[in-house]
PDB file of C-alpha atoms in Angstrom:
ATOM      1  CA  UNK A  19      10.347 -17.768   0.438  1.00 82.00           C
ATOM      2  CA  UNK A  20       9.665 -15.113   2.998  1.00 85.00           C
ATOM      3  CA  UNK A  21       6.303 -13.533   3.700  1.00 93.00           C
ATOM      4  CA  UNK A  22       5.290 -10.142   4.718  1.00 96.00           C
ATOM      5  CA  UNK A  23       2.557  -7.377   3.914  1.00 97.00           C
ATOM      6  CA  UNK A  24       3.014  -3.761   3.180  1.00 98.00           C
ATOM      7  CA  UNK A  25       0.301  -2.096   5.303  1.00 98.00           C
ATOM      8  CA  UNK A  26      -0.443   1.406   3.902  1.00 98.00           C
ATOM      9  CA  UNK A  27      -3.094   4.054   5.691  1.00 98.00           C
ATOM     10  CA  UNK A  28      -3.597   6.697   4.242  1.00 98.00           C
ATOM     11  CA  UNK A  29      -6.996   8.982   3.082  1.00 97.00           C
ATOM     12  CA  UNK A  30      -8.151  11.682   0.448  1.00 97.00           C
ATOM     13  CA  UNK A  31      -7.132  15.427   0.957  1.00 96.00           C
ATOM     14  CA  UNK A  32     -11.096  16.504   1.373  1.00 96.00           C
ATOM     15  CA  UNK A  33     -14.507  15.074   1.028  1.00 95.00           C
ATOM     16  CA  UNK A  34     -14.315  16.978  -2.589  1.00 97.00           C
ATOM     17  CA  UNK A  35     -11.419  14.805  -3.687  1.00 97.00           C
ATOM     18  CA  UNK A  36     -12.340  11.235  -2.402  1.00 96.00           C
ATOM     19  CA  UNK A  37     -14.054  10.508  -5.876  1.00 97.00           C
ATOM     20  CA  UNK A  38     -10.750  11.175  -7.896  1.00 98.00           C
ATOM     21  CA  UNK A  39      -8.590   9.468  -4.855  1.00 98.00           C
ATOM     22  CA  UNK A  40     -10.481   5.640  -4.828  1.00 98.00           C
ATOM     23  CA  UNK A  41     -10.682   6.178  -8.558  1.00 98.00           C
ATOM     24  CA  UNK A  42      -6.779   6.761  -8.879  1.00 98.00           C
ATOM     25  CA  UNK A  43      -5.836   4.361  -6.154  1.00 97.00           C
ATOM     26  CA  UNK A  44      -8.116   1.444  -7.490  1.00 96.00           C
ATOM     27  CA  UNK A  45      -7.330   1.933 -11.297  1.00 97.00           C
ATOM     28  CA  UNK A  46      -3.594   3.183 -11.442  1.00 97.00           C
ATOM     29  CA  UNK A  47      -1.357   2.905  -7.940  1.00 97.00           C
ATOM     30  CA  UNK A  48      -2.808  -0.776  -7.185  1.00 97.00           C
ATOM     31  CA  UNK A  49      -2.089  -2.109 -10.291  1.00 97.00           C
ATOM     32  CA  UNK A  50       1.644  -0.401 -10.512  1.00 97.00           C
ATOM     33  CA  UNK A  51       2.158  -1.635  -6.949  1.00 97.00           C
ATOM     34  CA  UNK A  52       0.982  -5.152  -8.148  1.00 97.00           C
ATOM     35  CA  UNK A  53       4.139  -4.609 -11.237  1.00 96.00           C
ATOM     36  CA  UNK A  54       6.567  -4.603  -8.377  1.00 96.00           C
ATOM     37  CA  UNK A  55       8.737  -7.481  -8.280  1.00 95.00           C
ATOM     38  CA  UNK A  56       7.553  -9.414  -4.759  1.00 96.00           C
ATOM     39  CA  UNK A  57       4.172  -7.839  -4.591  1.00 97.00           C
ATOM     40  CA  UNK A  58       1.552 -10.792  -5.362  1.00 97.00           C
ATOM     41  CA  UNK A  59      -1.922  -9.278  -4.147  1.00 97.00           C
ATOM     42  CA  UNK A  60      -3.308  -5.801  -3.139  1.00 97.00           C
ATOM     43  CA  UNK A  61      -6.596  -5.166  -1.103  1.00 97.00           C
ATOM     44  CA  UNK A  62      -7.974  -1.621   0.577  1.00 98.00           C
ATOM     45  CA  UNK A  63     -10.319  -1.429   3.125  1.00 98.00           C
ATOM     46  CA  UNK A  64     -12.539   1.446   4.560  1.00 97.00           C
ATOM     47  CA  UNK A  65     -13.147   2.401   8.212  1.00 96.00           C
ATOM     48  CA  UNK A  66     -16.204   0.688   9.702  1.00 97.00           C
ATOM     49  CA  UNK A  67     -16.970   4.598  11.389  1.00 93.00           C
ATOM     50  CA  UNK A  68     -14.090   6.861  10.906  1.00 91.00           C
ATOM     51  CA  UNK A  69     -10.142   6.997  10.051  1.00 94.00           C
ATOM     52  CA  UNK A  70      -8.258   5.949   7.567  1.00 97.00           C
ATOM     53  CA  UNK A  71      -8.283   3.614   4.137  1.00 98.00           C
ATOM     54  CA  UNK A  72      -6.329   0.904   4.416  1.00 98.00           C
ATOM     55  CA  UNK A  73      -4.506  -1.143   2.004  1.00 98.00           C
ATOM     56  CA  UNK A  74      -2.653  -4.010   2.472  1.00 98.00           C
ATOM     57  CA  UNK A  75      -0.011  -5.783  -0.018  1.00 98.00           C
ATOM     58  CA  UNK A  76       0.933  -9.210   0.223  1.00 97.00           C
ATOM     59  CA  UNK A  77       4.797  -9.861  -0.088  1.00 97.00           C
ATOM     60  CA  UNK A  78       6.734 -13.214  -1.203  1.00 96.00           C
ATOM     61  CA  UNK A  79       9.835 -12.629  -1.835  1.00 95.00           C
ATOM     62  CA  UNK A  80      13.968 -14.076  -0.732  1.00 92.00           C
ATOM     63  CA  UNK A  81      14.447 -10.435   1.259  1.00 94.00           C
ATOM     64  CA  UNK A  82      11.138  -8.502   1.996  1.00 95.00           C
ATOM     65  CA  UNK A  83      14.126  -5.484   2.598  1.00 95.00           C
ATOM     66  CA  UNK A  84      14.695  -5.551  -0.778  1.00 96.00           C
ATOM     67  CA  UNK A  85      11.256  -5.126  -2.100  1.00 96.00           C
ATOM     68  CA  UNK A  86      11.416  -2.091   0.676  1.00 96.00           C
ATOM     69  CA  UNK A  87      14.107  -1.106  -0.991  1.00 97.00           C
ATOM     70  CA  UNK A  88      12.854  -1.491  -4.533  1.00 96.00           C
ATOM     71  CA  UNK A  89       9.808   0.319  -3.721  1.00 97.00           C
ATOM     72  CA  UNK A  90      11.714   3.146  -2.701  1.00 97.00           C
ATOM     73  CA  UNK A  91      14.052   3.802  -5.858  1.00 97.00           C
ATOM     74  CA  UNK A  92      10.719   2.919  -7.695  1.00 96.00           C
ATOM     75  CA  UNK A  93       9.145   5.938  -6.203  1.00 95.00           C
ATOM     76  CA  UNK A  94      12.545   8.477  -5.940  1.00 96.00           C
ATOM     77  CA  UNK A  95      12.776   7.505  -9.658  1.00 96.00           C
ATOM     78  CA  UNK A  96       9.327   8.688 -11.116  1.00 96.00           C
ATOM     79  CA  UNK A  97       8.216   5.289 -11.828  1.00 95.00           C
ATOM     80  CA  UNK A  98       4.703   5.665 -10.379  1.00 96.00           C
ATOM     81  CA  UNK A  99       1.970   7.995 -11.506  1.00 96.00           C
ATOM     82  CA  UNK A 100       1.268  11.063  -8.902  1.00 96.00           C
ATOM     83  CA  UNK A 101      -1.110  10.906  -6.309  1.00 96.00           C
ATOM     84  CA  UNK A 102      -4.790  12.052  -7.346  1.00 97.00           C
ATOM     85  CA  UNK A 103      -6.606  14.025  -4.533  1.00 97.00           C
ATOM     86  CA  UNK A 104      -4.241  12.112  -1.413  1.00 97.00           C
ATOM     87  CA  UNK A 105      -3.553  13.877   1.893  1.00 97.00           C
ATOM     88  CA  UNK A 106       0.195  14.734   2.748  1.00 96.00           C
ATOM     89  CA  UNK A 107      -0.409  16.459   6.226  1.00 96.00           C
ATOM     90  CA  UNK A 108      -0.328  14.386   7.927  1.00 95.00           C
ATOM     91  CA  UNK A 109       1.360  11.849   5.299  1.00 96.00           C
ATOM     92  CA  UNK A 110       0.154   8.205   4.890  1.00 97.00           C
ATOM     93  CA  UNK A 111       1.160   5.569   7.161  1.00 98.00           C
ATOM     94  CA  UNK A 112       3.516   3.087   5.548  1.00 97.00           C
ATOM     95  CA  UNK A 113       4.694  -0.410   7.617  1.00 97.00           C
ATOM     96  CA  UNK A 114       6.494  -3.463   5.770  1.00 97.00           C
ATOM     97  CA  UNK A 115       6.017  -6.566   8.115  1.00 96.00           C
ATOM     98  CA  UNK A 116       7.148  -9.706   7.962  1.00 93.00           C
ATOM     99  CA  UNK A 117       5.472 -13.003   9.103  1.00 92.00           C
ATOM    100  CA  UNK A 118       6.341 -15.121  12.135  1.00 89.00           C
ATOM    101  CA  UNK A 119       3.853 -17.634  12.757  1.00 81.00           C
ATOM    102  CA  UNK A 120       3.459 -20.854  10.711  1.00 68.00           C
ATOM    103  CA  UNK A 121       0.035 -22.455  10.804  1.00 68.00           C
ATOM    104  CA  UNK A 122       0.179 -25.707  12.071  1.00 67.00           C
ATOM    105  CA  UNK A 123      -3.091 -27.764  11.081  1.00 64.00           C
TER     106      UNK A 123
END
């Protein structure tokens, strides 16, 4: 079973919509990202000083390409709920990666 992480940044469209953006992200996009077949945990973090939110989801899965690929026909199809209050320009930063080292003990 390969591991990986989908690293998303990404951060609301204006001070006035950061409410409405943690609430949707937290209670609606993390939990559909969590129904995705691969995805088996979901955290966010906040900047320390300034930038962007950050979540990361952890991936175990056979092919981590074809959760990438899931993910996409999962979002060209409709199957997520809309973004509440997220900035588009510029548009979130989204990275699959894969991981390389083992942990030796």
């Amino acid at each position: 079973m390969v591991k990986g992480i989908l690293y998303v940044e990404s951060r609301p469209n204006s001070p006035e919509d950061a409410a409405a953006f943690h609430r949707w992200y937290d209670e609606t996009h993390m939990k559909e990202m969590l129904g995705l077949d691969g995805i088996v945990s979901a955290r966010r973090f906040a900047p320390v000083t300034e930038g962007a939110f950050v979540a990361v989801y952890e991936i175990e899965a056979d092919d981590i390409a074809a959760v990438q690929e899931r993910l996409a026909e999962t979002t060209k199809a409709g199957g997520f709920s809309p973004p509440v209050g997220l900035c588009v320009d510029p548009p979130p930063i989204v990275r699959f990666y894969r991981d390389i080292t083992a942990p030796t003990l």
